[in-house]
mmCIF file of N, CA and C in Angstrom:
data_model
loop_
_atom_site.group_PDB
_atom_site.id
_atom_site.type_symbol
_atom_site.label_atom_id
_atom_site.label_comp_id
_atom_site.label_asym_id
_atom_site.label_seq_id
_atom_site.Cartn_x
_atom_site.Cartn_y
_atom_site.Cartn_z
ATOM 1 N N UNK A 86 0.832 -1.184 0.000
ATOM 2 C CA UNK A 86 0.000 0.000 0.000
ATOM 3 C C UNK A 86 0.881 1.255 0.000
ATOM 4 N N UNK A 87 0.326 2.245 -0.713
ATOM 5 C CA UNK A 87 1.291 3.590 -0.848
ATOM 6 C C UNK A 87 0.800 4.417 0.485
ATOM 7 N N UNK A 88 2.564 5.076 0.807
ATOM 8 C CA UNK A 88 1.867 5.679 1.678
ATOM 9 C C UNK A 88 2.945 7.001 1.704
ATOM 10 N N UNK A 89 2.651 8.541 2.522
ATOM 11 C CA UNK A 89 3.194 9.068 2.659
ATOM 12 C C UNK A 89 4.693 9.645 3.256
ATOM 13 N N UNK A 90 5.726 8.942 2.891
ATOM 14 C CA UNK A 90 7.146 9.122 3.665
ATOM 15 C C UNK A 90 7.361 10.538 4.375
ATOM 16 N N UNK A 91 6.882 11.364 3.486
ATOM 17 C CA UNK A 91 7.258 12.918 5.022
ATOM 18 C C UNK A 91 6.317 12.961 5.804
ATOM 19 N N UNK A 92 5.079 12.702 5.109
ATOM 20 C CA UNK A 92 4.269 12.498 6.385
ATOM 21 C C UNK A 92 4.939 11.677 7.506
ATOM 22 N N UNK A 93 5.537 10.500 7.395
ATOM 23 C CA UNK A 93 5.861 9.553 8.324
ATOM 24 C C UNK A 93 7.206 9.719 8.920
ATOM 25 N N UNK A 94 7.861 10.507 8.419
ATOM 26 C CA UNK A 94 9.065 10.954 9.216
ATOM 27 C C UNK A 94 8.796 12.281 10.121
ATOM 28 N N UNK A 95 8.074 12.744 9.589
ATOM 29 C CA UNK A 95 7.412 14.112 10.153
ATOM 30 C C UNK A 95 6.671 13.563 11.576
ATOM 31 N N UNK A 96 5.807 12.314 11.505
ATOM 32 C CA UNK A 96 5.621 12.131 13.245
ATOM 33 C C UNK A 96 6.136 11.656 13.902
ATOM 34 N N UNK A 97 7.799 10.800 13.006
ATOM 35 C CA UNK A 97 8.659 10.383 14.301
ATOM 36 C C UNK A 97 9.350 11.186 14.549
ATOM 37 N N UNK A 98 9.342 12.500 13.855
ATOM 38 C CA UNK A 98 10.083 13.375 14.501
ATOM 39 C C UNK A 98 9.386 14.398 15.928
ATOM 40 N N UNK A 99 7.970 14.094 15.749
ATOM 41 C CA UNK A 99 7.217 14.921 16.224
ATOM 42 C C UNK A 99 7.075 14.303 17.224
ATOM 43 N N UNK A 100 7.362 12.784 17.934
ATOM 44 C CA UNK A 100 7.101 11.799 18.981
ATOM 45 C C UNK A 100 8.549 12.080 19.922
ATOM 46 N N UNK A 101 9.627 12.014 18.794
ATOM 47 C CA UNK A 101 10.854 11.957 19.596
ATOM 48 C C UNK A 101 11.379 13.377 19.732
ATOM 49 N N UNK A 102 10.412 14.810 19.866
ATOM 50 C CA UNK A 102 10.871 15.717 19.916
ATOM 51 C C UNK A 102 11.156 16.374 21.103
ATOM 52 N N UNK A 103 10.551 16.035 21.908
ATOM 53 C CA UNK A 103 10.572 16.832 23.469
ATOM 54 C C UNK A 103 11.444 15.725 24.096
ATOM 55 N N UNK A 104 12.169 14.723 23.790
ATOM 56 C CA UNK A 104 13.108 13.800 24.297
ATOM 57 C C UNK A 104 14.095 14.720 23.716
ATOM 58 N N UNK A 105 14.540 15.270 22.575
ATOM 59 C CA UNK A 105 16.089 15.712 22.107
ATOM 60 C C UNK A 105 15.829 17.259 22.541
ATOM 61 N N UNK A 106 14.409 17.650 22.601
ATOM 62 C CA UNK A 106 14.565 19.075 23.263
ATOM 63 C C UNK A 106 15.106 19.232 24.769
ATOM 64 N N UNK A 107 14.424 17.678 25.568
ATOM 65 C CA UNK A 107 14.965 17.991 26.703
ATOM 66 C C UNK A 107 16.587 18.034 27.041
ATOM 67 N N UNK A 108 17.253 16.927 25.606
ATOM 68 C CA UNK A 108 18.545 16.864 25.929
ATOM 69 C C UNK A 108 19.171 18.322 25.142
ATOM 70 N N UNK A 109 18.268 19.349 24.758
ATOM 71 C CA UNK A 109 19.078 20.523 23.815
ATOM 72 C C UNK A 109 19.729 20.286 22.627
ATOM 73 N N UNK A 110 18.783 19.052 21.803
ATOM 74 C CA UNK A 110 19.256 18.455 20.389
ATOM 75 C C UNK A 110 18.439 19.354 19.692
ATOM 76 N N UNK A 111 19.113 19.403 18.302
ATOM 77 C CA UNK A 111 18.136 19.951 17.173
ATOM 78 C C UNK A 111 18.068 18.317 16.594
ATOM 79 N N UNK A 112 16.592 18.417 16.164
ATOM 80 C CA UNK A 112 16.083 16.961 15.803
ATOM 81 C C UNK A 112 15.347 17.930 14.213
ATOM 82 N N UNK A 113 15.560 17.699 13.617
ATOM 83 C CA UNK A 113 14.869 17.973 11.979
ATOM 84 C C UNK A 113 15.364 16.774 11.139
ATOM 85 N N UNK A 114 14.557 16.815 9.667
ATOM 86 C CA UNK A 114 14.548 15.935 8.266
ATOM 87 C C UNK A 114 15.422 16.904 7.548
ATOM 88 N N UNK A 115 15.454 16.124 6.429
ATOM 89 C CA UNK A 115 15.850 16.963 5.125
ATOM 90 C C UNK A 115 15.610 15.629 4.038
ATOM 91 N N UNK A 116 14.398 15.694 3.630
ATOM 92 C CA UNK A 116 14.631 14.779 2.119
ATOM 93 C C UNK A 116 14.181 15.801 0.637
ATOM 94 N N UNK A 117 15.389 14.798 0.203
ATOM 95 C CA UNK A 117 16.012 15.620 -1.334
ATOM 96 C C UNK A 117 14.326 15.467 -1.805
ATOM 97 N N UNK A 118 14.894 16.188 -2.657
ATOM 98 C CA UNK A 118 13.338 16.329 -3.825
ATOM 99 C C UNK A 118 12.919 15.576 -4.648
ATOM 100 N N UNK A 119 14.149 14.565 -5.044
ATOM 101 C CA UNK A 119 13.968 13.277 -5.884
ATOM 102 C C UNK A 119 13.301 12.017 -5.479
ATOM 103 N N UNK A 120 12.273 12.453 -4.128
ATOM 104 C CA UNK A 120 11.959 11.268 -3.013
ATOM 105 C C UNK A 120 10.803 11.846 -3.595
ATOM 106 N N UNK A 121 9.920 10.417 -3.946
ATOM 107 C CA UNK A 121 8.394 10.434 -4.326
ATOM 108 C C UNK A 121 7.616 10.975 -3.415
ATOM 109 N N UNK A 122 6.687 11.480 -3.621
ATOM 110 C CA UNK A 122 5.967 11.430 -2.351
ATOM 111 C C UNK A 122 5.042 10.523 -1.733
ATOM 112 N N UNK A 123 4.861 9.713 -2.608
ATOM 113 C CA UNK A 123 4.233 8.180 -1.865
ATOM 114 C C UNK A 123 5.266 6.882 -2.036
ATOM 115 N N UNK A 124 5.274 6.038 -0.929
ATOM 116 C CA UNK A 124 5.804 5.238 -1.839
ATOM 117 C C UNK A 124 5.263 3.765 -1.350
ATOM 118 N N UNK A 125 5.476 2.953 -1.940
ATOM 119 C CA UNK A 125 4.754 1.546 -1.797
ATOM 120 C C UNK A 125 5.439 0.408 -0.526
ATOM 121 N N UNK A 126 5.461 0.198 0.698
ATOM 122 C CA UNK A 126 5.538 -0.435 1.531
ATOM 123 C C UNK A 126 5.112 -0.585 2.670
ATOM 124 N N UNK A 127 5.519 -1.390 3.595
ATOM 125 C CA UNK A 127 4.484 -1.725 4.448
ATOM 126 C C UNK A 127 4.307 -0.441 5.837
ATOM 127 N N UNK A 128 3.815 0.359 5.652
ATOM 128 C CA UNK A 128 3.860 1.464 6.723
ATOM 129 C C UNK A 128 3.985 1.133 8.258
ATOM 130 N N UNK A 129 3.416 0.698 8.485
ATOM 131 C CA UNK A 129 3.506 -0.249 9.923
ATOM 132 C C UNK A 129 4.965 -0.255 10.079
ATOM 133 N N UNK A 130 5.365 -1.087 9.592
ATOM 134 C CA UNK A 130 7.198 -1.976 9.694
ATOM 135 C C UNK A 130 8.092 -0.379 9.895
ATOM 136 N N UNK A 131 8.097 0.405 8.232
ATOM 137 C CA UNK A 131 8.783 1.444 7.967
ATOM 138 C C UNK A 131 8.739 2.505 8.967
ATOM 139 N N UNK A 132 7.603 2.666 9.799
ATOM 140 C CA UNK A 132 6.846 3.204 10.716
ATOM 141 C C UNK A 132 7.743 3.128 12.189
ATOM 142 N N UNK A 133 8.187 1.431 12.597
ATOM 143 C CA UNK A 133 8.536 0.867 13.644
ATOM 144 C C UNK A 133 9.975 0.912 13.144
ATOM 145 N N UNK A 134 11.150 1.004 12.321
ATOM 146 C CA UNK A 134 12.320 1.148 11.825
ATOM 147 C C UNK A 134 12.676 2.340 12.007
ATOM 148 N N UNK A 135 11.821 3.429 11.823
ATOM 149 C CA UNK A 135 11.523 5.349 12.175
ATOM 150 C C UNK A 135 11.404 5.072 13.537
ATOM 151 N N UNK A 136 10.931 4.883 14.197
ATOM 152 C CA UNK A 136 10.904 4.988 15.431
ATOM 153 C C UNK A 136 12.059 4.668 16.105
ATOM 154 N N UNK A 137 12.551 3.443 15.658
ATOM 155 C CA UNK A 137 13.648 2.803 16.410
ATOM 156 C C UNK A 137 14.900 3.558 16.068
ATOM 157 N N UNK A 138 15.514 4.001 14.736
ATOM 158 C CA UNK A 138 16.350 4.598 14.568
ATOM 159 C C UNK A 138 16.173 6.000 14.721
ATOM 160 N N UNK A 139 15.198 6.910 14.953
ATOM 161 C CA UNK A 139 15.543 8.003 15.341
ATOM 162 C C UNK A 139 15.528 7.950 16.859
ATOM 163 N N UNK A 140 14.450 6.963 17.574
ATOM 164 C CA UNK A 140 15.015 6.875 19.041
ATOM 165 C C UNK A 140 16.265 7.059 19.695
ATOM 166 N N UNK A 141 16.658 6.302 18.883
ATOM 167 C CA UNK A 141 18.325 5.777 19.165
ATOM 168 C C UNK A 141 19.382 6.940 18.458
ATOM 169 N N UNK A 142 19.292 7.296 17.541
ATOM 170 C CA UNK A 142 19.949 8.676 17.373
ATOM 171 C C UNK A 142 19.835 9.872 18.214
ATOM 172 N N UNK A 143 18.831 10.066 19.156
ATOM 173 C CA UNK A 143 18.269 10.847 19.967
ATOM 174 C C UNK A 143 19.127 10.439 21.366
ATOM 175 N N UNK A 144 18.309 9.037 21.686
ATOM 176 C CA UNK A 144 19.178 8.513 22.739
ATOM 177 C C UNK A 144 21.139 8.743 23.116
ATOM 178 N N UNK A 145 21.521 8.325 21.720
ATOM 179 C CA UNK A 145 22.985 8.374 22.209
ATOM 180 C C UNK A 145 23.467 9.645 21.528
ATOM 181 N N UNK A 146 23.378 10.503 21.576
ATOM 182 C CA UNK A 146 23.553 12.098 21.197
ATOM 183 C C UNK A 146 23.696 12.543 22.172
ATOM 184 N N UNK A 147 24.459 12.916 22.543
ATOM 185 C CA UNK A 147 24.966 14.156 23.720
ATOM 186 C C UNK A 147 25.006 15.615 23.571
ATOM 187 N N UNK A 148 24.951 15.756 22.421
ATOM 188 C CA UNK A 148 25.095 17.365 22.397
ATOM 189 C C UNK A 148 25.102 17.731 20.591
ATOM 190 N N UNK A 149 24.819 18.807 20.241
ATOM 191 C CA UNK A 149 24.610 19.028 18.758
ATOM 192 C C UNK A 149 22.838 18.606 18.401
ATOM 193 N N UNK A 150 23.080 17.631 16.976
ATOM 194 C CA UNK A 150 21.765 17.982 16.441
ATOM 195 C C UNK A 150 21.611 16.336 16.023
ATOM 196 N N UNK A 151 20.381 15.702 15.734
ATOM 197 C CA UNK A 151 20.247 14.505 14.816
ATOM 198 C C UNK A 151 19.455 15.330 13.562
ATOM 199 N N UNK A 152 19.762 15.149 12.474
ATOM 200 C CA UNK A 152 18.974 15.156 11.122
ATOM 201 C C UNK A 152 19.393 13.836 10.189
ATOM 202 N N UNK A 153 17.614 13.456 10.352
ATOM 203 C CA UNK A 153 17.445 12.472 9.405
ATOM 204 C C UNK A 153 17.199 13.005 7.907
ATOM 205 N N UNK A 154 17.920 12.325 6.912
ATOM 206 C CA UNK A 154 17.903 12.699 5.772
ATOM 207 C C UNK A 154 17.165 11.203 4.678
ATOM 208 N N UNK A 155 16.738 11.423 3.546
ATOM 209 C CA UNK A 155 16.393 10.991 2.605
ATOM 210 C C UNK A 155 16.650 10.831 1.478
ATOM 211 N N UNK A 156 17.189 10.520 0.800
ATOM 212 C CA UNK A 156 17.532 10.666 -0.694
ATOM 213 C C UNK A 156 17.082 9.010 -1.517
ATOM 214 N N UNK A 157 16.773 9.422 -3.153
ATOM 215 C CA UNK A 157 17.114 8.353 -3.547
ATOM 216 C C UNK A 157 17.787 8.209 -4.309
ATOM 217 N N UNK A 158 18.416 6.671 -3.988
ATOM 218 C CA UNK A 158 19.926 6.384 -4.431
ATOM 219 C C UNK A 158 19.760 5.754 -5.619
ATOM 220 N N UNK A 159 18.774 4.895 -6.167
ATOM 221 C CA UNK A 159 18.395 4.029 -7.290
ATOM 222 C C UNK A 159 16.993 4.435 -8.025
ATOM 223 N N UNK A 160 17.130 4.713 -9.281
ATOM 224 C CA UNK A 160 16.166 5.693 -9.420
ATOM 225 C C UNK A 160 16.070 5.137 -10.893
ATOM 226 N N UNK A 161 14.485 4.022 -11.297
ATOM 227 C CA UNK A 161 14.393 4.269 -12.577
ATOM 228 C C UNK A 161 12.909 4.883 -12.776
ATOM 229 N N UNK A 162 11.941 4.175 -14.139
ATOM 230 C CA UNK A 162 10.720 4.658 -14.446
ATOM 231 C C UNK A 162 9.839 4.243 -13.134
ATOM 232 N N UNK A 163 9.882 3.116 -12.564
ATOM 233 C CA UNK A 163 8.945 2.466 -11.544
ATOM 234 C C UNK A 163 9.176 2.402 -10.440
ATOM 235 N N UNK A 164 10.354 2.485 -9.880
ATOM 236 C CA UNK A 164 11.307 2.257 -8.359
ATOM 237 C C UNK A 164 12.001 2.994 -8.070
ATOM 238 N N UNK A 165 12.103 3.485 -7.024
ATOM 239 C CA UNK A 165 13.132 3.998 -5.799
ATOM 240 C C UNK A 165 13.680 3.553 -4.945
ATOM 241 N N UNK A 166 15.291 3.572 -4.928
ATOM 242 C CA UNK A 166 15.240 2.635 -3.432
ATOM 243 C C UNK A 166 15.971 3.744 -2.619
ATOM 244 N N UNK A 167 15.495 4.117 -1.343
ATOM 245 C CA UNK A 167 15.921 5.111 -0.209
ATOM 246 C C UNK A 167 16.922 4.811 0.235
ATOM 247 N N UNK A 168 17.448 5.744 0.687
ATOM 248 C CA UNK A 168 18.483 5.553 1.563
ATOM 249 C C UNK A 168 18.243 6.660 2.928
ATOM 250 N N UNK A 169 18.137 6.103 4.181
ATOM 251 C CA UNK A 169 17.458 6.939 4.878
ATOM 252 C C UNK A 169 19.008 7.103 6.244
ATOM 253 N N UNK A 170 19.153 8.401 6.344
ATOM 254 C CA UNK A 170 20.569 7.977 7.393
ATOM 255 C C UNK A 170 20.243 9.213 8.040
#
């Protein structure tokens, strides 16, 4: 099922935000423009992978900023494949 990727980075950022505010992190995205805006997988899973890795970028950060970024790396007529870091 297609689903919205900034939408979905946009509420794990919005869940894990008052955790990196309390530690005085800047927590923001940045995905390139070449990122569809829907894309076809299982939202749930992609959903629980967002969570876990920005948790954890949050978690072991001491000081400065986490920004999750987006781009895609493989790019033909039908597919994208992300690279999310």
């Amino acid at each position: 099922e297609f689903f919205d990727i900034r939408s979905a980075i946009d509420q794990m950022i919005d869940m894990q935000f008052s955790h990196a505010n309390d530690k005085s992190i800047l927590l923001s995205s940045y995905i390139s423009p070449d990122v569809p805006d829907l894309i076809k997988a299982d939202q749930t899973r992609v959903g629980q992978i967002l969570q876990n890795f920005i948790g954890n970028a949050v978690k072991f950060t001491q000081r400065g900023w986490v920004i999750v970024e987006v781009h895609c790396e493989k790019k033909d007529s039908s597919t994208c494949t992300l690279r999310i870091e």
